[in-house]
Coordinates of C-alpha atoms and ligand atoms in Angstrom, one line a residue:
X586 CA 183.4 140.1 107.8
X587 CA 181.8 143.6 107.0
X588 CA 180.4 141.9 103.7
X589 CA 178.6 139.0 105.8
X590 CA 177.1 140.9 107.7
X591 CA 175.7 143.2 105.2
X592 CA 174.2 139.6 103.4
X593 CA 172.2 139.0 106.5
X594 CA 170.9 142.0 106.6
X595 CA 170.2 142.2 103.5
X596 CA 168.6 138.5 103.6
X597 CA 166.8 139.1 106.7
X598 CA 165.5 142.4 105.3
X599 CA 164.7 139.8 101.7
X600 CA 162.6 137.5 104.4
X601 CA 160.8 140.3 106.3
X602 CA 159.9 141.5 103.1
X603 CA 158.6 138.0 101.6
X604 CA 156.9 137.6 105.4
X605 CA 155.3 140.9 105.2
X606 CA 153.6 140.8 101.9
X607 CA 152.5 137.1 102.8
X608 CA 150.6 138.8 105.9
X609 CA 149.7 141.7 103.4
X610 CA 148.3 139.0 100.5
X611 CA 146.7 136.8 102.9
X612 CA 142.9 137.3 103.3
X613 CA 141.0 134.7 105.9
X614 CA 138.3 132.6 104.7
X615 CA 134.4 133.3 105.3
X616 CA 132.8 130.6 106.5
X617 CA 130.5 128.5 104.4
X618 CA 126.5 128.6 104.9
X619 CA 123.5 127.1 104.2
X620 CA 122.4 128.1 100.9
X621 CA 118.9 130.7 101.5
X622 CA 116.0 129.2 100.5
X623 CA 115.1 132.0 97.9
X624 CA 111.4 132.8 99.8
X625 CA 113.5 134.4 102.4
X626 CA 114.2 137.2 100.0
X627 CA 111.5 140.4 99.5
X628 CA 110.3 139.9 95.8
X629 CA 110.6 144.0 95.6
X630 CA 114.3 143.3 96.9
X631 CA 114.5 140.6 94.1
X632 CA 113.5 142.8 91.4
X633 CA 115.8 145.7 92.3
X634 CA 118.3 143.3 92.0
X635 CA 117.4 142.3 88.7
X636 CA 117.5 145.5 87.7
X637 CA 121.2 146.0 89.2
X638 CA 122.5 142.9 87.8
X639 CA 121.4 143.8 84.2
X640 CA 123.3 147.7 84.5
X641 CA 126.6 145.5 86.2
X642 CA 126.4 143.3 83.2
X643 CA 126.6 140.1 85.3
X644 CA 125.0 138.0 82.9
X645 CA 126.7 139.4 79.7
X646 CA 129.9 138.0 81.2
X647 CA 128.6 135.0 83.3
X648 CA 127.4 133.3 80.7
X649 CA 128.6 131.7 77.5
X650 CA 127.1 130.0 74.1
X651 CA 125.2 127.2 74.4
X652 CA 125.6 127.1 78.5
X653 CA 122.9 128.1 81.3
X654 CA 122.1 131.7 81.9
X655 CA 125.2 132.5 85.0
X656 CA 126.9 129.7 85.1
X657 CA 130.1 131.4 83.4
X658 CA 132.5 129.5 81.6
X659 CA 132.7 132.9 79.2
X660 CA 136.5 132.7 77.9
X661 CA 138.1 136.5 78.6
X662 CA 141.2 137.0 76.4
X663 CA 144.6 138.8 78.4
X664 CA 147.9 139.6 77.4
X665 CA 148.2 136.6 80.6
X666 CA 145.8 133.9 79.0
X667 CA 142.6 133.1 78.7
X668 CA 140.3 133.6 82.4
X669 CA 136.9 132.6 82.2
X670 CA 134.1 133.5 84.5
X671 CA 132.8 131.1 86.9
X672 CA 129.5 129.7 88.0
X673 CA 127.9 132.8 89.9
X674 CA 124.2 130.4 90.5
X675 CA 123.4 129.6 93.8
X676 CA 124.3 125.7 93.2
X677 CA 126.1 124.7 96.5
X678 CA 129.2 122.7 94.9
X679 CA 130.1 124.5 91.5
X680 CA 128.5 128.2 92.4
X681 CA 127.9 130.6 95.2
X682 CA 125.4 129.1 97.1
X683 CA 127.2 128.6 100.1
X684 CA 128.4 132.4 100.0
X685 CA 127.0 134.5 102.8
X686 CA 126.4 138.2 102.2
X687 CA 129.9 139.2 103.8
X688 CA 131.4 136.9 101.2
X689 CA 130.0 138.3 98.4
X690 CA 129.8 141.7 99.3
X691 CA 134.1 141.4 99.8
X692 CA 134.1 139.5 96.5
X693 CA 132.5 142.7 94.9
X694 CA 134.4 145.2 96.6
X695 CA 137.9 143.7 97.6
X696 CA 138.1 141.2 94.7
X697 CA 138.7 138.4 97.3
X698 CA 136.8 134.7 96.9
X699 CA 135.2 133.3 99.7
X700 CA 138.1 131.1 100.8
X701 CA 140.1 134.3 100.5
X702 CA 142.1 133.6 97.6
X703 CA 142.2 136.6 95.3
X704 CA 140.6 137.4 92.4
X705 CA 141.4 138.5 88.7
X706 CA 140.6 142.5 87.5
X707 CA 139.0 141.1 84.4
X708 CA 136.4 140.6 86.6
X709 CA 135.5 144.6 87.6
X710 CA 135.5 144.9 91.5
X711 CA 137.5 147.9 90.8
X712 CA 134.7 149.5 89.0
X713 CA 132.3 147.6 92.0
X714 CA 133.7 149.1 94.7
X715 CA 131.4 151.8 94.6
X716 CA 128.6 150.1 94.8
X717 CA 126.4 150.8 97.7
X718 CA 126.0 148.1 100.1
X719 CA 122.5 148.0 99.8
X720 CA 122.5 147.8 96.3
X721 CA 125.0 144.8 97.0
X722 CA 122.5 142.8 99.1
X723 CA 120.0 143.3 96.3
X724 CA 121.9 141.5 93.7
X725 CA 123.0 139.3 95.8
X726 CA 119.0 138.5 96.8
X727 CA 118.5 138.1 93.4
X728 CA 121.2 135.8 92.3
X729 CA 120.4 133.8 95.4
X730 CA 116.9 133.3 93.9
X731 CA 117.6 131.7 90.4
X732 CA 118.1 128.2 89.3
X733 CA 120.9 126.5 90.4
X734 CA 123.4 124.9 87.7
X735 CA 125.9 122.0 88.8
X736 CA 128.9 123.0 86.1
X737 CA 132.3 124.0 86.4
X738 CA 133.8 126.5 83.7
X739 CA 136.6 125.7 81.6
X740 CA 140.3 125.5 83.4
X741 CA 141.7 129.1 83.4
X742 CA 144.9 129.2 81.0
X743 CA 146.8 132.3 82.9
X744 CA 150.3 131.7 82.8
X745 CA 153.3 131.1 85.3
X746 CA 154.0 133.5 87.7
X747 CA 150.4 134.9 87.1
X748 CA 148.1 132.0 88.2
X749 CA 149.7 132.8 91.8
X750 CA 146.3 134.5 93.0
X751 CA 148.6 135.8 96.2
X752 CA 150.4 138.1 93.2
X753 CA 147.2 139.6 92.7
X754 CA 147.8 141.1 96.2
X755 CA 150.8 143.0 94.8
X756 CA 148.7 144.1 92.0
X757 CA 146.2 145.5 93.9
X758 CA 148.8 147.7 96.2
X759 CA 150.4 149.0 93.4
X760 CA 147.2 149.8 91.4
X761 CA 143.5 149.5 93.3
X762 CA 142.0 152.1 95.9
X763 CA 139.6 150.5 97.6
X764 CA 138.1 154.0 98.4
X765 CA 134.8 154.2 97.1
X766 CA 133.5 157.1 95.1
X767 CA 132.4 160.0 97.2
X768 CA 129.5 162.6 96.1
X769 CA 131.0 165.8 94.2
X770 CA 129.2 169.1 95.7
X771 CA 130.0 171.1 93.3
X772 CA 127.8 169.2 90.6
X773 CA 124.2 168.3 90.4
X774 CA 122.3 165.8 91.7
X775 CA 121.5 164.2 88.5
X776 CA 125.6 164.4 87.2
X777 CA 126.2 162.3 90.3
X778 CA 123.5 159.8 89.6
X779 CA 125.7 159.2 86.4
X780 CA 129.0 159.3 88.1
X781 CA 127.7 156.5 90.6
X782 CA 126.0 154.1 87.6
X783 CA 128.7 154.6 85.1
X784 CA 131.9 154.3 87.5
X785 CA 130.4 152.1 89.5
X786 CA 127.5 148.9 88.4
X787 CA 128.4 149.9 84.3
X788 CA 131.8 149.9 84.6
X789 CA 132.3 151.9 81.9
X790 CA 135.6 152.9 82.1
X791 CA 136.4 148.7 82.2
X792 CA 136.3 148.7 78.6
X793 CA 136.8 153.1 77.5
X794 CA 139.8 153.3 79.6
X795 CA 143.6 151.8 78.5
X796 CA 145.3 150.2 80.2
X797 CA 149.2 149.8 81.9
X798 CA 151.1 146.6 80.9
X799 CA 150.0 145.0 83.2
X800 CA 146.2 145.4 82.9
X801 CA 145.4 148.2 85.0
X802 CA 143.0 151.0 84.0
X803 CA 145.0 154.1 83.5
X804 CA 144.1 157.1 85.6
X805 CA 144.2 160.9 85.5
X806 CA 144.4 162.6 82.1
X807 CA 144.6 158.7 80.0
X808 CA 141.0 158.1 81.5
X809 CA 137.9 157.5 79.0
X810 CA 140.4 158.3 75.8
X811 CA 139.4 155.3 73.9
X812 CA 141.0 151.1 74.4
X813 CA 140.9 147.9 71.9
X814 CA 138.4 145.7 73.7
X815 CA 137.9 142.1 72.0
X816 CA 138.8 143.4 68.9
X817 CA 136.5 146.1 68.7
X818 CA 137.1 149.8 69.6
X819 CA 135.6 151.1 72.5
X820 CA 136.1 155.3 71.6
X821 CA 137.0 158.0 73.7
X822 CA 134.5 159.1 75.9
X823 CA 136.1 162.7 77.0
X824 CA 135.2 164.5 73.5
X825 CA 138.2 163.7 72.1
X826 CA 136.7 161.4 69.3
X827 CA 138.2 162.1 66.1
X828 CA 134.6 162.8 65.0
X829 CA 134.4 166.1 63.0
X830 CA 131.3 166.5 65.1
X831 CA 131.5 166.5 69.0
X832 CA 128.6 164.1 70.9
X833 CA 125.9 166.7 72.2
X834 CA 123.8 165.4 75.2
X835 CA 120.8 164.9 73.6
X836 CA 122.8 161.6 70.6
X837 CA 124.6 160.4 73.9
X838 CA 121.3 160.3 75.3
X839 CA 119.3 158.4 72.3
X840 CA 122.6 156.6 71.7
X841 CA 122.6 154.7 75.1
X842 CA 118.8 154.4 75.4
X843 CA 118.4 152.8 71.6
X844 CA 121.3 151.4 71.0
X845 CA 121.8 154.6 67.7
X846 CA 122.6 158.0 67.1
X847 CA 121.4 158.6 64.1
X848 CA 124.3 161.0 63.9
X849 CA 127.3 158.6 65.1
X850 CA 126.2 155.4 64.1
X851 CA 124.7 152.3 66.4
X852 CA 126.3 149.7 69.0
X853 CA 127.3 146.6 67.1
X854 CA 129.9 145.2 68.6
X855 CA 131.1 145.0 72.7
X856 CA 128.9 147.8 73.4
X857 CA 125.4 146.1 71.9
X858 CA 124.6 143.9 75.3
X859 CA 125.5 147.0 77.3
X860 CA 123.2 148.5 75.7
X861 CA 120.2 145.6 75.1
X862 CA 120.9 143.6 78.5
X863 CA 122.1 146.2 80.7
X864 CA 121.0 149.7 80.1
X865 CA 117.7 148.8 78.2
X866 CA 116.4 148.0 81.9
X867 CA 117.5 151.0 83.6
X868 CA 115.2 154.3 84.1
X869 CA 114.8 157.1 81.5
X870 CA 116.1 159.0 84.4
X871 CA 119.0 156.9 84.8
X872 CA 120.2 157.0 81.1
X873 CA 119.6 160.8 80.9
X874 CA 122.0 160.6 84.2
X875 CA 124.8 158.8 82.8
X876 CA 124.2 160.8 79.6
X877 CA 124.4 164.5 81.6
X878 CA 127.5 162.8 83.4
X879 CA 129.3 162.2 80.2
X880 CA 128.5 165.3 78.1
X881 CA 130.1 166.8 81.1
X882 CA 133.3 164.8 81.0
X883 CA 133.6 165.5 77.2
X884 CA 132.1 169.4 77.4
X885 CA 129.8 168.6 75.2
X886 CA 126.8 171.0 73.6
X887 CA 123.2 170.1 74.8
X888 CA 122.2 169.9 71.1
X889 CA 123.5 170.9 68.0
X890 CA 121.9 172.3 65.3
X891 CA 121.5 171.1 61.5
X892 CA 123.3 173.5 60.0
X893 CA 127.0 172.5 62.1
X894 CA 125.8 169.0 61.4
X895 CA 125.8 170.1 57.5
X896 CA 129.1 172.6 57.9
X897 CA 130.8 168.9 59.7
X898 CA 129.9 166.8 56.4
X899 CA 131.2 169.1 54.3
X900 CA 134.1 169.7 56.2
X901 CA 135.4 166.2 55.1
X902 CA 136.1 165.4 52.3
X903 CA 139.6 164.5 50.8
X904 CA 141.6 166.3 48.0
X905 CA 143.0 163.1 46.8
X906 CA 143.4 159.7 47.7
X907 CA 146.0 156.9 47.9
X908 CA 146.4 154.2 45.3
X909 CA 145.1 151.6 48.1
X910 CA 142.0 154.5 48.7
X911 CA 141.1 154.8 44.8
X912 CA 140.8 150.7 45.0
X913 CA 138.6 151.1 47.9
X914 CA 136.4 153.8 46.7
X915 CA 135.5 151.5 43.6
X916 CA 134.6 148.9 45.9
X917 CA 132.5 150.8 47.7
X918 CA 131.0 152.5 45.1
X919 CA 130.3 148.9 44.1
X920 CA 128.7 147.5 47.4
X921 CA 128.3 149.8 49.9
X922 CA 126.6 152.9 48.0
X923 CA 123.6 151.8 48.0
X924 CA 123.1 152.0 51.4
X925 CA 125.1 154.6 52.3
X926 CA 124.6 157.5 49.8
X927 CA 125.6 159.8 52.0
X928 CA 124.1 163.5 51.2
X929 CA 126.4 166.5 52.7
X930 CA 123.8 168.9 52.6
X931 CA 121.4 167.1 55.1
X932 CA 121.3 165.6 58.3
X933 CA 121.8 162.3 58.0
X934 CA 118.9 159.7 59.7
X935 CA 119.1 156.5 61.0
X936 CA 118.4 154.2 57.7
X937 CA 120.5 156.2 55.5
X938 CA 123.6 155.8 57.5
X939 CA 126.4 158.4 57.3
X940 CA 129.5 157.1 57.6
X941 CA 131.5 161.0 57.9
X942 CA 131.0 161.0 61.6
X943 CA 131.1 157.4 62.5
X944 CA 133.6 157.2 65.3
X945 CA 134.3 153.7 63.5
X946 CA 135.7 155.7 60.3
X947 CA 137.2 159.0 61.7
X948 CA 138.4 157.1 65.0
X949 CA 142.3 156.3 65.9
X950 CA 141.8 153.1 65.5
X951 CA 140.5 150.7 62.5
X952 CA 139.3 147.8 64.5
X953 CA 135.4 148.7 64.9
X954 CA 135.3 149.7 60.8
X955 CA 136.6 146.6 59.9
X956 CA 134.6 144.3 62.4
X957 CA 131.2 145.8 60.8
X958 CA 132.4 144.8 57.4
X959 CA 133.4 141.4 58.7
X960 CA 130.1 140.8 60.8
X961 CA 127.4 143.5 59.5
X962 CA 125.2 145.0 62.0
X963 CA 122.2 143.0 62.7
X964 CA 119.6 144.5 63.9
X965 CA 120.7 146.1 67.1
X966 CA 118.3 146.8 70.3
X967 CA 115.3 148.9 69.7
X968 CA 116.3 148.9 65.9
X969 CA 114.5 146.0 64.1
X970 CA 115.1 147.4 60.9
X971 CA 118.5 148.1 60.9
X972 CA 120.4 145.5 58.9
X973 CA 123.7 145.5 57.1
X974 CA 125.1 142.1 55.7
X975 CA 128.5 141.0 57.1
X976 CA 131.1 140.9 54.1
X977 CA 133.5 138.0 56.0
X978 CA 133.2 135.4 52.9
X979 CA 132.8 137.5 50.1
X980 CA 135.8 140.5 50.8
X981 CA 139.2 139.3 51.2
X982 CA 141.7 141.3 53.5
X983 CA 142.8 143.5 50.9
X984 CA 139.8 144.0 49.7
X985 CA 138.7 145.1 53.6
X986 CA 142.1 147.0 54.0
X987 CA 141.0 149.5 50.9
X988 CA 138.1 150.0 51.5
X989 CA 138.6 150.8 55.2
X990 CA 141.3 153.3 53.6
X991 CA 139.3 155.0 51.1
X992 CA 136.8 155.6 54.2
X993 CA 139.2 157.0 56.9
X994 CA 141.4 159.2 54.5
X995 CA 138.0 160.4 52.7
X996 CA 136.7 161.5 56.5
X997 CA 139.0 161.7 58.6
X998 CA 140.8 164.8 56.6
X999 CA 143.5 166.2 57.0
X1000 CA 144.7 163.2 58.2
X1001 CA 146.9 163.8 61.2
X1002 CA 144.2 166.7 62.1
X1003 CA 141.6 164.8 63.8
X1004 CA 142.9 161.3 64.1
X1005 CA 146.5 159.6 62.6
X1006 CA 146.8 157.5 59.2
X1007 CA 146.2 154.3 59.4
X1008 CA 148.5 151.5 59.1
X1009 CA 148.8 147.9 57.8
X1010 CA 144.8 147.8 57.5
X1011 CA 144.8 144.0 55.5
X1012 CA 147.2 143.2 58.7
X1013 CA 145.0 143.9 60.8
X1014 CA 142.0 142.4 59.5
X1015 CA 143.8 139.2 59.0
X1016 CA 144.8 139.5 62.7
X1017 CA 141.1 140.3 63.4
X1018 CA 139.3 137.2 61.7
X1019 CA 142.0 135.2 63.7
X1020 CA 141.1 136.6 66.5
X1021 CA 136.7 136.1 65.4
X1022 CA 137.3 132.3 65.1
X1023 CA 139.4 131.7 68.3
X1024 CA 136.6 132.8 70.4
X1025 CA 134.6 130.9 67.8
X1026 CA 136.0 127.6 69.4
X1027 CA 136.5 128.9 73.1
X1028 CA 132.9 129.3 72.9
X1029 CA 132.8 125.9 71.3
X1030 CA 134.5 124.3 74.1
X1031 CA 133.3 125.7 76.9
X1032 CA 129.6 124.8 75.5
X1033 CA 130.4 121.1 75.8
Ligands
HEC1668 C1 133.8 141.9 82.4 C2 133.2 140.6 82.7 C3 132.5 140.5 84.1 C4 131.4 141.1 84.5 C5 130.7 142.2 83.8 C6 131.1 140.5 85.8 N1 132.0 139.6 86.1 FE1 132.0 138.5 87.8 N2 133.7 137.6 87.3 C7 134.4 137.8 86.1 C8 135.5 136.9 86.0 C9 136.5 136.8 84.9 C10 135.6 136.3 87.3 C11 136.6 135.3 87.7 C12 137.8 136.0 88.3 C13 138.9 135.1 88.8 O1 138.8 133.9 88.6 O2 139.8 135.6 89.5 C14 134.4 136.7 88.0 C15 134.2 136.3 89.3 C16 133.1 136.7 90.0 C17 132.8 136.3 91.4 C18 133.6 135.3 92.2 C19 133.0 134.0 92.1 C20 133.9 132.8 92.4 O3 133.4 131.7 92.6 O4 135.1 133.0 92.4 C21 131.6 136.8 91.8 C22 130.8 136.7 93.1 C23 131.1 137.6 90.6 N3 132.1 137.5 89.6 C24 130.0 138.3 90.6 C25 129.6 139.2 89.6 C26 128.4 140.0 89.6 C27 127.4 140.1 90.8 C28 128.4 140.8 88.5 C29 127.5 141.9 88.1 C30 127.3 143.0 89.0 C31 129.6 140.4 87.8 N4 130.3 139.4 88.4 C32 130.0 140.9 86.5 C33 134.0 138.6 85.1 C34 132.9 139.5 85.1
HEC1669 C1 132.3 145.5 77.3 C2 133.0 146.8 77.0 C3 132.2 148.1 77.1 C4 131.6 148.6 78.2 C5 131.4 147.9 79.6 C6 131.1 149.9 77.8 N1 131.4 150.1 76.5 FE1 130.8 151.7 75.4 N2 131.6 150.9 73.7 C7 132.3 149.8 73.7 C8 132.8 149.5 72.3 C9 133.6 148.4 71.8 C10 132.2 150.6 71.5 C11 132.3 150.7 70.0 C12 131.0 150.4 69.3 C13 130.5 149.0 69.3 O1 130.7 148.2 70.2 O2 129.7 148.8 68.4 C14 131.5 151.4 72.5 C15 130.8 152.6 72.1 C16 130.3 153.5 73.0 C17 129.8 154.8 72.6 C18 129.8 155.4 71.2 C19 131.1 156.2 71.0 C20 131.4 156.7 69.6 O3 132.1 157.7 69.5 O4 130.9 156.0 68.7 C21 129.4 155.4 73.8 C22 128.8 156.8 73.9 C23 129.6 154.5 74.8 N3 130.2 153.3 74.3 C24 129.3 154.7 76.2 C25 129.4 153.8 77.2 C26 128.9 154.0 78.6 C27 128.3 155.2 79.1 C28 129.2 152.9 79.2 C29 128.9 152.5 80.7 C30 127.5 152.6 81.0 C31 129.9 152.0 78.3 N4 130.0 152.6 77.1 C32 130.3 150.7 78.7 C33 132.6 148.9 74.8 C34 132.1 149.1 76.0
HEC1670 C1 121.8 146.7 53.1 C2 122.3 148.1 53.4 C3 123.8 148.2 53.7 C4 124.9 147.8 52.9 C5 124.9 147.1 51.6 C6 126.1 148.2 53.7 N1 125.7 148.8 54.9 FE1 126.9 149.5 56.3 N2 125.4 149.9 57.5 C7 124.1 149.8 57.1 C8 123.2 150.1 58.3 C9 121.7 150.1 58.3 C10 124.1 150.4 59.3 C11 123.7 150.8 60.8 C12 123.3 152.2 60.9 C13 124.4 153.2 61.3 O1 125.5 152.8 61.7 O2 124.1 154.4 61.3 C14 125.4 150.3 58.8 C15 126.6 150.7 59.5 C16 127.8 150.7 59.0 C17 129.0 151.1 59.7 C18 129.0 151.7 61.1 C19 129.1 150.6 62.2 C20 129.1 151.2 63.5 O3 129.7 150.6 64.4 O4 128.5 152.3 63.7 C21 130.1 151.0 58.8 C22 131.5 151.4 59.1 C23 129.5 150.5 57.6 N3 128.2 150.3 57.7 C24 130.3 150.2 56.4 C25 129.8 149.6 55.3 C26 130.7 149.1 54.2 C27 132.1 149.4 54.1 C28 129.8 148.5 53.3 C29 130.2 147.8 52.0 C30 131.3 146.8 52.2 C31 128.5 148.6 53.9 N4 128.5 149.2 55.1 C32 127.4 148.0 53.3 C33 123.6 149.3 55.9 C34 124.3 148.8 54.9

């Protein structure tokens, strides 16, 4: 009888278990309201909203291709499926309009929906939980005051068990703190400026951090060392770049105001509308914030001064290359020269780029390099005259695969010094222009 009754116990403890995190998972609805007529907002509360919207990248993600400016419907690729953003307008039926404040302040920093089902982190309450509330209400004014849009997005395509929102409860005991940031006395005023903006409205860590298996940021020591985001590279943000020359303060700070460094190269790729939608609206104050806050994290120089920046070109250059290398260097002797003659006795400049301290060439990882020869860089924010034609049609994935060879064993030397060989490049690529044209055609879609 002994065994019996250890089964009930066992199955009652099963049931209090199952009963328990059904109490723990549930969140109660907010009640619906009237949608605010938009004159009942301050316009100077309007505006700062503006402003707060564009450095949480609200509209970078709420909208999509060919479909009005927040109404979502942007397909987001997890190892779980495809979730797309919804319809953040104030339009009664498809968007928030019938969200009170309380609802979308918990939406921001819980991750719960106003009829208390849970949310996905591919949408970054975890980074907006340390928003003030009063910046909240602002952007929250401000979304209240633009034009409605009566459209649904697309239908999710997260898989079983995961389209269970009440899982997300277990996901968010095992991985969220709902703690907000608190002020570090130790540092300036200015460093915690940055550490409020970047780790909370810009979400940086979102895309610099990787993450666990089952899509949560790591934390501690793995923080800001770099991620695959969309099938770009998002680097390392804690110095350890693979570039022969560290960041100073002064190219994080032109780099995140302009867009270019003319040291480390220019946003192209998932960090271009951070830069042109989000932090292009933001103070000079505020970038040289987030700029003192990361120079910190990566114990970075102020400046540096021509003559490292010559002794770190000259530091890479490789003894010999592989056979797939020697193709490449042909290639890009053939192609690519004439824009970048690189000269390793100068500074480089922003029109001649140099290519021996591109994070993109010396990195870990070969995704950014090879999305630049795929799409170019056209010109990015603040840089009209920055071109470089995309090589999609005209370079096949061998072709790509040497070339990105000859450039990471030529710079990156020794290899295994500053940043691993890399592997399986025309892979890779292939993988990559598979992965261009599906969100080609989710974009597609979800434009219809
Ligand atoms: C990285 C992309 C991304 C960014 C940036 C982003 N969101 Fe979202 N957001 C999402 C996704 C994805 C969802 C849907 C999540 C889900 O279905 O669980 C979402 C859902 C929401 C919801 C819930 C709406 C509903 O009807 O369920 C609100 C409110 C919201 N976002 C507001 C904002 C605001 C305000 C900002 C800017 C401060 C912002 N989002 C920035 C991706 C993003
Ligand atoms: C949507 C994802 C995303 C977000 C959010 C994001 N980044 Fe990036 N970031 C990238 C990617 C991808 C790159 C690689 C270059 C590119 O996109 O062209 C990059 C490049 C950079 C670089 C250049 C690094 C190098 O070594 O070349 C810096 C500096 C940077 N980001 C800082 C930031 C800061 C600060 C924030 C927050 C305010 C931020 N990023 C938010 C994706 C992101
Ligand atoms: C018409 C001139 C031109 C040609 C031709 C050209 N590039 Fe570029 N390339 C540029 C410019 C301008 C930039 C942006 C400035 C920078 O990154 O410093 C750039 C940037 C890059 C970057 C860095 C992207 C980043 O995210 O920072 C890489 C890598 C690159 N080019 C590789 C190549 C390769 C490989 C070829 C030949 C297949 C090539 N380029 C041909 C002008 C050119």
């Amino acid at each position: 009888m002994k065994w019996r009754r250890a089964l009930l116990a066992g199955s009652a403890t099963v049931v209090l278990g199952v009963l328990g995190f059904l109490a723990y998972a549930y969140e109660s609805p907010i009640d619906p309201v009237d949608r605010p007529s938009a004159d009942s907002f301050a316009p100077e509360l309007v505006e700062k909203g503006r402003i707060l919207a564009a450095a949480g990248d609200c509209e970078t993600c709420h909208s999509a291709p060919g479909r009005p400016r927040f109404s979502g419907g942007l397909g987001l690729p997890t190892p779980f499926g495809v979730l797309y953003t919804t319809n953040i307008t104030p339009d009664p039926q498809y968007g928030i309009g019938r969200w009170s404040k309380e609802a979308f302040r918990r939406a921001m920093r819980e991750g719960v929906r106003r009829d208390g089902a849970h949310l996905y982190p591919g949408f970054p309450y975890t980074a907006y939980k340390n928003v003030t509330e009063s910046d909240i209400d602002a952007i929250y004014a401000y979304l209240m005051t633009q034009e409605p849009v009566a459209m649904d997005p697309p239908e999710n395509g997260i898989i079983f068990p995961f389209n269970y929102r009440f899982f997300q409860a277990g996901w968010k005991l095992l991985f969220f703190d709902p703690a907000p940031l608190t002020v570090d006395p130790s540092k300036s005023k200015q460093w915690n400026r940055g550490a409020y903006l970047a780790e909370g409205l810009g979400h940086c860590s979102a895309c610099h951090s990787p993450r666990n298996l089952l899509g949560a940021e790591k934390q501690g020591g793995d923080r800001y060392t770099g991620a695959l985001v969309e099938g770009w590279y998002a680097p390392a943000l804690n110095g350890d770049t693979g570039s022969p020359l560290p960041w100073s303060k002064d190219e994080l700070y032109s780099y995140l105001r302009t867009g270019a460094s003319p040291l480390h190269g220019v946003a192209a790729g998932p960090m271009a509308p951070v830069i042109s939608d989000g932090l292009a609206q933001q103070s000079d104050a505020d970038i040289e914030a987030l700029a003192t806050y990361f120079a910190d994290l990566a114990d970075a120089p102020e400046q540096v001064d021509e003559q490292t920046i010559v002794e770190a070109l000259q530091s890479t250059r490789a003894p010999s290359l592989s056979e797939l290398a020697s193709r490449g260097k042909t290639l890009f002797e053939a192609g690519c020269i004439a824009c970048h003659y690189n000269e390793p006795d100068k500074a480089p400049n922003i029109l001649r780029p140099e290519l021996a301290l591109n994070t993109a060439v010396t990195g870990p990882n070969p995704s950014t390099l090879i999305q630049a020869i795929l799409n170019g860089v056209n010109k990015p924010h603040g840089h009209p005259d920055i071109f470089m034609p995309g090589y999609a049609s005209s370079l096949t994935d061998e072709d790509i695969a040497a070339i990105a060879a000859y450039l990471h064993e030529t710079y990156a030397t020794p290899i295994g010094a500053i940043s691993p060989a890399w592997a399986d490049l025309a892979g890779t690529t292939k993988a990559l222009r598979t992965e261009n044209t599906e969100k080609q055609h989710r974009q597609a879609e979800a434009a219809q």
